[in-house]
PDB file of C-alpha atoms in Angstrom:
ATOM      1  CA  MET A   1     -79.235  34.394  69.711  1.00 93.00           C
ATOM      2  CA  ILE A   2     -79.470  34.282  73.469  1.00 94.00           C
ATOM      3  CA  LYS A   3     -82.417  32.491  75.031  1.00 95.00           C
ATOM      4  CA  PHE A   4     -83.575  33.332  78.513  1.00 96.00           C
ATOM      5  CA  ASN A   5     -86.603  33.256  80.692  1.00 95.00           C
ATOM      6  CA  SER A   6     -88.599  36.236  81.929  1.00 95.00           C
ATOM      7  CA  THR A   7     -91.490  36.355  84.374  1.00 94.00           C
ATOM      8  CA  ARG A   8     -93.460  38.867  82.325  1.00 92.00           C
ATOM      9  CA  PHE A   9     -92.774  37.742  78.766  1.00 93.00           C
ATOM     10  CA  GLY A  10     -91.989  34.050  79.087  1.00 95.00           C
ATOM     11  CA  GLU A  11     -89.066  32.713  77.102  1.00 96.00           C
ATOM     12  CA  LEU A  12     -87.281  35.358  75.087  1.00 95.00           C
ATOM     13  CA  SER A  13     -84.714  34.991  72.418  1.00 95.00           C
ATOM     14  CA  VAL A  14     -82.684  38.025  71.379  1.00 95.00           C
ATOM     15  CA  PRO A  15     -79.651  38.572  69.160  1.00 96.00           C
ATOM     16  CA  GLU A  16     -76.440  38.788  71.125  1.00 96.00           C
ATOM     17  CA  ASP A  17     -75.771  42.359  69.962  1.00 96.00           C
ATOM     18  CA  LYS A  18     -78.957  43.535  71.696  1.00 97.00           C
ATOM     19  CA  ILE A  19     -77.580  42.629  75.110  1.00 98.00           C
ATOM     20  CA  ILE A  20     -76.533  45.610  77.227  1.00 98.00           C
ATOM     21  CA  THR A  21     -73.869  44.771  79.775  1.00 98.00           C
ATOM     22  CA  PHE A  22     -73.760  46.515  83.133  1.00 98.00           C
ATOM     23  CA  LYS A  23     -70.347  45.284  84.257  1.00 96.00           C
ATOM     24  CA  GLU A  24     -71.162  45.648  87.945  1.00 95.00           C
ATOM     25  CA  GLY A  25     -74.927  45.404  87.734  1.00 97.00           C
ATOM     26  CA  ILE A  26     -76.833  48.248  89.357  1.00 97.00           C
ATOM     27  CA  PRO A  27     -77.146  49.174  93.047  1.00 97.00           C
ATOM     28  CA  GLY A  28     -79.268  46.552  94.760  1.00 97.00           C
ATOM     29  CA  PHE A  29     -78.862  44.049  91.929  1.00 97.00           C
ATOM     30  CA  PRO A  30     -75.130  43.514  91.484  1.00 96.00           C
ATOM     31  CA  TYR A  31     -75.634  39.944  90.251  1.00 97.00           C
ATOM     32  CA  ALA A  32     -77.680  40.981  87.195  1.00 97.00           C
ATOM     33  CA  LYS A  33     -75.218  42.180  84.585  1.00 98.00           C
ATOM     34  CA  ARG A  34     -77.006  41.676  81.265  1.00 98.00           C
ATOM     35  CA  TYR A  35     -80.171  43.426  80.148  1.00 98.00           C
ATOM     36  CA  VAL A  36     -82.225  43.930  76.996  1.00 97.00           C
ATOM     37  CA  LEU A  37     -84.472  46.852  76.067  1.00 97.00           C
ATOM     38  CA  LEU A  38     -87.934  45.850  74.907  1.00 96.00           C
ATOM     39  CA  ASP A  39     -90.555  48.231  73.551  1.00 94.00           C
ATOM     40  CA  TYR A  40     -93.605  48.726  75.701  1.00 93.00           C
ATOM     41  CA  LYS A  41     -96.332  48.587  73.076  1.00 90.00           C
ATOM     42  CA  ASP A  42     -96.065  51.574  70.764  1.00 91.00           C
ATOM     43  CA  THR A  43     -95.020  54.063  73.445  1.00 93.00           C
ATOM     44  CA  VAL A  44     -91.977  55.964  74.628  1.00 94.00           C
ATOM     45  CA  LEU A  45     -91.647  53.502  77.493  1.00 96.00           C
ATOM     46  CA  LYS A  46     -89.375  50.508  77.370  1.00 96.00           C
ATOM     47  CA  TRP A  47     -88.756  47.524  79.546  1.00 96.00           C
ATOM     48  CA  LEU A  48     -85.208  47.071  80.723  1.00 97.00           C
ATOM     49  CA  GLN A  49     -85.407  43.324  81.239  1.00 97.00           C
ATOM     50  CA  SER A  50     -82.659  41.438  83.000  1.00 97.00           C
ATOM     51  CA  VAL A  51     -81.278  38.423  81.164  1.00 97.00           C
ATOM     52  CA  ASP A  52     -79.900  37.003  84.399  1.00 96.00           C
ATOM     53  CA  ASP A  53     -82.969  37.344  86.634  1.00 96.00           C
ATOM     54  CA  PRO A  54     -86.349  36.537  85.046  1.00 96.00           C
ATOM     55  CA  ASP A  55     -88.201  38.653  87.597  1.00 95.00           C
ATOM     56  CA  LEU A  56     -86.035  41.760  87.272  1.00 97.00           C
ATOM     57  CA  ALA A  57     -87.342  44.412  84.872  1.00 97.00           C
ATOM     58  CA  PHE A  58     -87.699  48.167  84.987  1.00 97.00           C
ATOM     59  CA  ILE A  59     -89.851  50.596  83.056  1.00 97.00           C
ATOM     60  CA  VAL A  60     -87.556  53.214  81.541  1.00 97.00           C
ATOM     61  CA  THR A  61     -87.700  56.047  79.061  1.00 97.00           C
ATOM     62  CA  GLU A  62     -85.219  58.463  77.532  1.00 96.00           C
ATOM     63  CA  SER A  63     -84.753  61.374  79.899  1.00 95.00           C
ATOM     64  CA  SER A  64     -85.888  63.869  77.226  1.00 93.00           C
ATOM     65  CA  ASN A  65     -89.376  62.332  77.378  1.00 93.00           C
ATOM     66  CA  ILE A  66     -89.650  63.343  81.010  1.00 93.00           C
ATOM     67  CA  ASP A  67     -87.732  66.596  81.061  1.00 91.00           C
ATOM     68  CA  PRO A  68     -86.053  67.971  77.932  1.00 89.00           C
ATOM     69  CA  LYS A  69     -83.940  70.212  80.181  1.00 91.00           C
ATOM     70  CA  TYR A  70     -82.603  67.351  82.287  1.00 91.00           C
ATOM     71  CA  GLN A  71     -78.888  67.180  81.740  1.00 88.00           C
ATOM     72  CA  ILE A  72     -76.223  65.351  83.587  1.00 90.00           C
ATOM     73  CA  ILE A  73     -72.509  65.722  83.388  1.00 89.00           C
ATOM     74  CA  VAL A  74     -71.022  62.393  82.438  1.00 92.00           C
ATOM     75  CA  HIS A  75     -67.681  62.314  84.203  1.00 89.00           C
ATOM     76  CA  ASN A  76     -64.576  61.092  82.450  1.00 89.00           C
ATOM     77  CA  SER A  77     -64.429  58.082  84.745  1.00 89.00           C
ATOM     78  CA  VAL A  78     -67.885  57.028  83.526  1.00 93.00           C
ATOM     79  CA  LYS A  79     -66.914  57.647  79.896  1.00 94.00           C
ATOM     80  CA  GLU A  80     -63.856  55.484  80.379  1.00 92.00           C
ATOM     81  CA  TYR A  81     -65.920  52.823  82.117  1.00 93.00           C
ATOM     82  CA  LEU A  82     -68.396  52.757  79.243  1.00 96.00           C
ATOM     83  CA  GLU A  83     -65.574  52.855  76.664  1.00 96.00           C
ATOM     84  CA  VAL A  84     -67.015  55.949  75.002  1.00 96.00           C
ATOM     85  CA  ASP A  85     -65.382  57.042  71.728  1.00 94.00           C
ATOM     86  CA  ASN A  86     -68.247  59.150  70.536  1.00 93.00           C
ATOM     87  CA  GLU A  87     -70.454  61.039  72.966  1.00 92.00           C
ATOM     88  CA  GLU A  88     -73.355  60.909  70.537  1.00 94.00           C
ATOM     89  CA  SER A  89     -73.685  57.233  71.225  1.00 96.00           C
ATOM     90  CA  LEU A  90     -74.624  57.941  74.850  1.00 96.00           C
ATOM     91  CA  VAL A  91     -78.254  57.462  75.818  1.00 96.00           C
ATOM     92  CA  VAL A  92     -79.670  58.558  79.164  1.00 97.00           C
ATOM     93  CA  LEU A  93     -82.577  56.530  80.479  1.00 98.00           C
ATOM     94  CA  LEU A  94     -84.604  57.180  83.598  1.00 98.00           C
ATOM     95  CA  ILE A  95     -86.276  54.469  85.627  1.00 98.00           C
ATOM     96  CA  LEU A  96     -89.941  55.255  86.232  1.00 97.00           C
ATOM     97  CA  ARG A  97     -92.501  54.212  88.797  1.00 96.00           C
ATOM     98  CA  ILE A  98     -95.732  55.651  90.039  1.00 94.00           C
ATOM     99  CA  HIS A  99     -96.702  56.606  93.567  1.00 93.00           C
ATOM    100  CA  ASP A 100    -100.003  58.161  94.624  1.00 92.00           C
ATOM    101  CA  GLY A 101    -100.844  58.835  90.998  1.00 90.00           C
ATOM    102  CA  LYS A 102     -97.608  60.719  90.356  1.00 92.00           C
ATOM    103  CA  VAL A 103     -94.856  59.567  88.041  1.00 94.00           C
ATOM    104  CA  ILE A 104     -91.537  59.285  89.841  1.00 95.00           C
ATOM    105  CA  ALA A 105     -88.473  59.363  87.640  1.00 96.00           C
ATOM    106  CA  ASN A 106     -85.208  58.451  89.287  1.00 96.00           C
ATOM    107  CA  PHE A 107     -83.303  61.626  88.413  1.00 95.00           C
ATOM    108  CA  ASN A 108     -80.622  60.812  90.992  1.00 94.00           C
ATOM    109  CA  GLY A 109     -79.843  57.451  89.436  1.00 96.00           C
ATOM    110  CA  PRO A 110     -79.946  57.774  85.641  1.00 97.00           C
ATOM    111  CA  LEU A 111     -78.866  54.882  83.464  1.00 98.00           C
ATOM    112  CA  ILE A 112     -76.179  55.833  80.978  1.00 98.00           C
ATOM    113  CA  ILE A 113     -75.826  53.552  77.990  1.00 98.00           C
ATOM    114  CA  ASN A 114     -73.168  53.574  75.330  1.00 98.00           C
ATOM    115  CA  ALA A 115     -75.161  52.271  72.380  1.00 97.00           C
ATOM    116  CA  ASP A 116     -71.976  51.680  70.325  1.00 97.00           C
ATOM    117  CA  LYS A 117     -70.503  49.241  72.771  1.00 97.00           C
ATOM    118  CA  MET A 118     -73.756  48.176  74.454  1.00 98.00           C
ATOM    119  CA  LEU A 119     -72.355  48.996  77.874  1.00 98.00           C
ATOM    120  CA  GLY A 120     -74.377  50.571  80.636  1.00 98.00           C
ATOM    121  CA  ALA A 121     -74.074  51.960  84.141  1.00 97.00           C
ATOM    122  CA  GLN A 122     -76.382  53.485  86.684  1.00 97.00           C
ATOM    123  CA  VAL A 123     -74.624  56.588  87.900  1.00 95.00           C
ATOM    124  CA  ILE A 124     -75.421  58.288  91.159  1.00 94.00           C
ATOM    125  CA  VAL A 125     -75.894  62.018  90.873  1.00 91.00           C
ATOM    126  CA  GLU A 126     -74.913  63.754  94.097  1.00 79.00           C
ATOM    127  CA  SER A 127     -77.265  66.651  93.554  1.00 68.00           C
ATOM    128  CA  ILE A 128     -79.240  68.074  90.656  1.00 48.00           C
TER     129      ILE A 128
ATOM    130  CA  MET B   1     -64.418  46.711 111.635  1.00 94.00           C
ATOM    131  CA  LEU B   2     -61.067  48.432 111.936  1.00 95.00           C
ATOM    132  CA  VAL B   3     -61.258  51.520 114.132  1.00 96.00           C
ATOM    133  CA  LEU B   4     -58.601  54.245 113.957  1.00 96.00           C
ATOM    134  CA  SER B   5     -58.392  57.601 115.739  1.00 96.00           C
ATOM    135  CA  ARG B   6     -57.151  60.517 113.629  1.00 96.00           C
ATOM    136  CA  LYS B   7     -56.580  64.206 114.245  1.00 95.00           C
ATOM    137  CA  LYS B   8     -57.243  67.065 111.853  1.00 96.00           C
ATOM    138  CA  GLY B   9     -54.772  66.926 108.963  1.00 97.00           C
ATOM    139  CA  GLU B  10     -53.971  63.278 109.479  1.00 98.00           C
ATOM    140  CA  LYS B  11     -54.561  60.721 106.771  1.00 98.00           C
ATOM    141  CA  ILE B  12     -55.480  57.141 106.210  1.00 98.00           C
ATOM    142  CA  ARG B  13     -54.204  55.155 103.283  1.00 98.00           C
ATOM    143  CA  ILE B  14     -56.097  52.284 101.709  1.00 97.00           C
ATOM    144  CA  ASN B  15     -54.106  50.111  99.323  1.00 96.00           C
ATOM    145  CA  ASP B  16     -51.367  52.112  97.643  1.00 96.00           C
ATOM    146  CA  ASN B  17     -53.488  54.735  96.015  1.00 97.00           C
ATOM    147  CA  ILE B  18     -56.454  55.737  98.156  1.00 97.00           C
ATOM    148  CA  ILE B  19     -55.963  58.485 100.708  1.00 98.00           C
ATOM    149  CA  ILE B  20     -58.556  59.744 103.135  1.00 98.00           C
ATOM    150  CA  GLU B  21     -57.740  62.974 104.942  1.00 98.00           C
ATOM    151  CA  ILE B  22     -59.470  64.524 107.911  1.00 98.00           C
ATOM    152  CA  LEU B  23     -59.745  68.160 106.807  1.00 98.00           C
ATOM    153  CA  GLU B  24     -61.801  69.681 109.559  1.00 97.00           C
ATOM    154  CA  VAL B  25     -63.497  68.666 112.772  1.00 96.00           C
ATOM    155  CA  ASN B  26     -66.133  71.051 113.958  1.00 95.00           C
ATOM    156  CA  GLY B  27     -68.706  70.120 116.557  1.00 92.00           C
ATOM    157  CA  GLY B  28     -70.380  66.959 115.333  1.00 93.00           C
ATOM    158  CA  ILE B  29     -69.275  67.413 111.722  1.00 96.00           C
ATOM    159  CA  VAL B  30     -66.157  65.983 110.133  1.00 96.00           C
ATOM    160  CA  LYS B  31     -64.961  67.155 106.720  1.00 97.00           C
ATOM    161  CA  ILE B  32     -63.176  64.397 104.857  1.00 97.00           C
ATOM    162  CA  GLY B  33     -61.134  64.606 101.667  1.00 97.00           C
ATOM    163  CA  PHE B  34     -60.680  61.653  99.326  1.00 97.00           C
ATOM    164  CA  THR B  35     -57.924  61.067  96.827  1.00 97.00           C
ATOM    165  CA  ALA B  36     -58.519  57.957  94.789  1.00 95.00           C
ATOM    166  CA  PRO B  37     -58.234  56.631  91.235  1.00 92.00           C
ATOM    167  CA  GLN B  38     -61.105  57.664  88.949  1.00 86.00           C
ATOM    168  CA  GLN B  39     -62.710  54.251  88.885  1.00 83.00           C
ATOM    169  CA  ILE B  40     -63.195  54.194  92.650  1.00 90.00           C
ATOM    170  CA  LYS B  41     -66.768  55.208  93.336  1.00 89.00           C
ATOM    171  CA  ILE B  42     -67.300  57.299  96.429  1.00 91.00           C
ATOM    172  CA  TYR B  43     -70.785  58.158  97.657  1.00 91.00           C
ATOM    173  CA  ARG B  44     -72.561  59.336 100.760  1.00 93.00           C
ATOM    174  CA  ASP B  45     -73.989  56.063 101.977  1.00 94.00           C
ATOM    175  CA  GLU B  46     -77.534  57.373 102.417  1.00 94.00           C
ATOM    176  CA  LEU B  47     -77.607  58.446  98.754  1.00 94.00           C
ATOM    177  CA  TYR B  48     -76.382  55.047  97.607  1.00 95.00           C
ATOM    178  CA  LEU B  49     -79.015  53.343  99.760  1.00 96.00           C
ATOM    179  CA  LYS B  50     -81.679  55.657  98.346  1.00 95.00           C
ATOM    180  CA  ILE B  51     -80.816  54.478  94.828  1.00 96.00           C
ATOM    181  CA  VAL B  52     -80.968  50.850  95.999  1.00 97.00           C
ATOM    182  CA  GLU B  53     -84.374  51.518  97.542  1.00 96.00           C
ATOM    183  CA  GLU B  54     -85.619  53.307  94.394  1.00 96.00           C
ATOM    184  CA  ASN B  55     -84.469  50.368  92.256  1.00 97.00           C
ATOM    185  CA  MET B  56     -86.211  47.904  94.570  1.00 96.00           C
ATOM    186  CA  MET B  57     -89.478  49.848  94.337  1.00 95.00           C
ATOM    187  CA  ALA B  58     -89.262  50.414  90.580  1.00 96.00           C
ATOM    188  CA  LYS B  59     -88.610  46.743  89.951  1.00 94.00           C
ATOM    189  CA  ALA B  60     -92.073  45.819  91.140  1.00 82.00           C
ATOM    190  CA  VAL B  61     -94.028  48.019  88.677  1.00 89.00           C
ATOM    191  CA  LYS B  62     -97.296  46.354  87.711  1.00 89.00           C
ATOM    192  CA  LYS B  63     -99.069  46.474  84.389  1.00 87.00           C
ATOM    193  CA  GLU B  64    -101.848  48.794  85.584  1.00 90.00           C
ATOM    194  CA  GLU B  65     -99.190  51.115  86.995  1.00 92.00           C
ATOM    195  CA  ILE B  66     -97.474  51.351  83.617  1.00 93.00           C
ATOM    196  CA  ASP B  67    -100.735  52.413  82.043  1.00 91.00           C
ATOM    197  CA  ALA B  68    -101.105  54.994  84.805  1.00 93.00           C
ATOM    198  CA  ILE B  69     -97.594  56.277  84.044  1.00 93.00           C
ATOM    199  CA  LEU B  70     -98.549  56.647  80.376  1.00 92.00           C
ATOM    200  CA  ARG B  71    -101.762  58.450  81.258  1.00 92.00           C
ATOM    201  CA  GLU B  72     -99.884  60.869  83.505  1.00 90.00           C
ATOM    202  CA  LEU B  73     -97.229  61.559  80.861  1.00 89.00           C
ATOM    203  CA  LYS B  74     -99.922  62.184  78.248  1.00 87.00           C
ATOM    204  CA  LYS B  75    -101.731  64.514  80.618  1.00 83.00           C
ATOM    205  CA  ASP B  76     -98.580  66.585  80.989  1.00 72.00           C
ATOM    206  CA  ASP B  77     -98.218  66.538  77.220  1.00 66.00           C
ATOM    207  CA  LYS B  78     -94.900  64.794  77.481  1.00 59.00           C
ATOM    208  CA  VAL B  79     -95.615  62.057  74.971  1.00 55.00           C
TER     209      VAL B  79
END
């Protein structure tokens, strides 16, 4: 078990195999390399909570919950980076926020997670 | 910052395996070609900064905003 502090949930303790590693962090937060996914109540939303920064957490959901047609091409370099053996283990999450009453999903910066290896990366999509 | 002048067709090499080539110069626009190993990430800087900015804004989501997100998604029949 790994114990860490979080601003929103207090002290958390999660099994080591629930830790998702972003080897280089994500743009803007390169220092935060380990995250956990926590359910947000009984909804399709999840918290992506940083293990390394108590204050750092994002609300995310699987891209299909926002747009079933949203598809991104995962380049070979990303597959290699995430050590993908089986493409079915890839999960695409979108970071959500709200502005002026409208949900804004970050379609240009999806999070790709290899659930087999618990490795993640935020990729930057040039255009969609 | 290192500053180099290059003409069309000329190249710049970074380390042993990254090559930047000036493909075309036309008015105020320069077309640049990159040859680099797969793991080298190359982005337009403004796009990279946009993702940084998005992440900064999304990080600060408050509880009442999450409920608003859920309401909006339900309204659109997405959940």
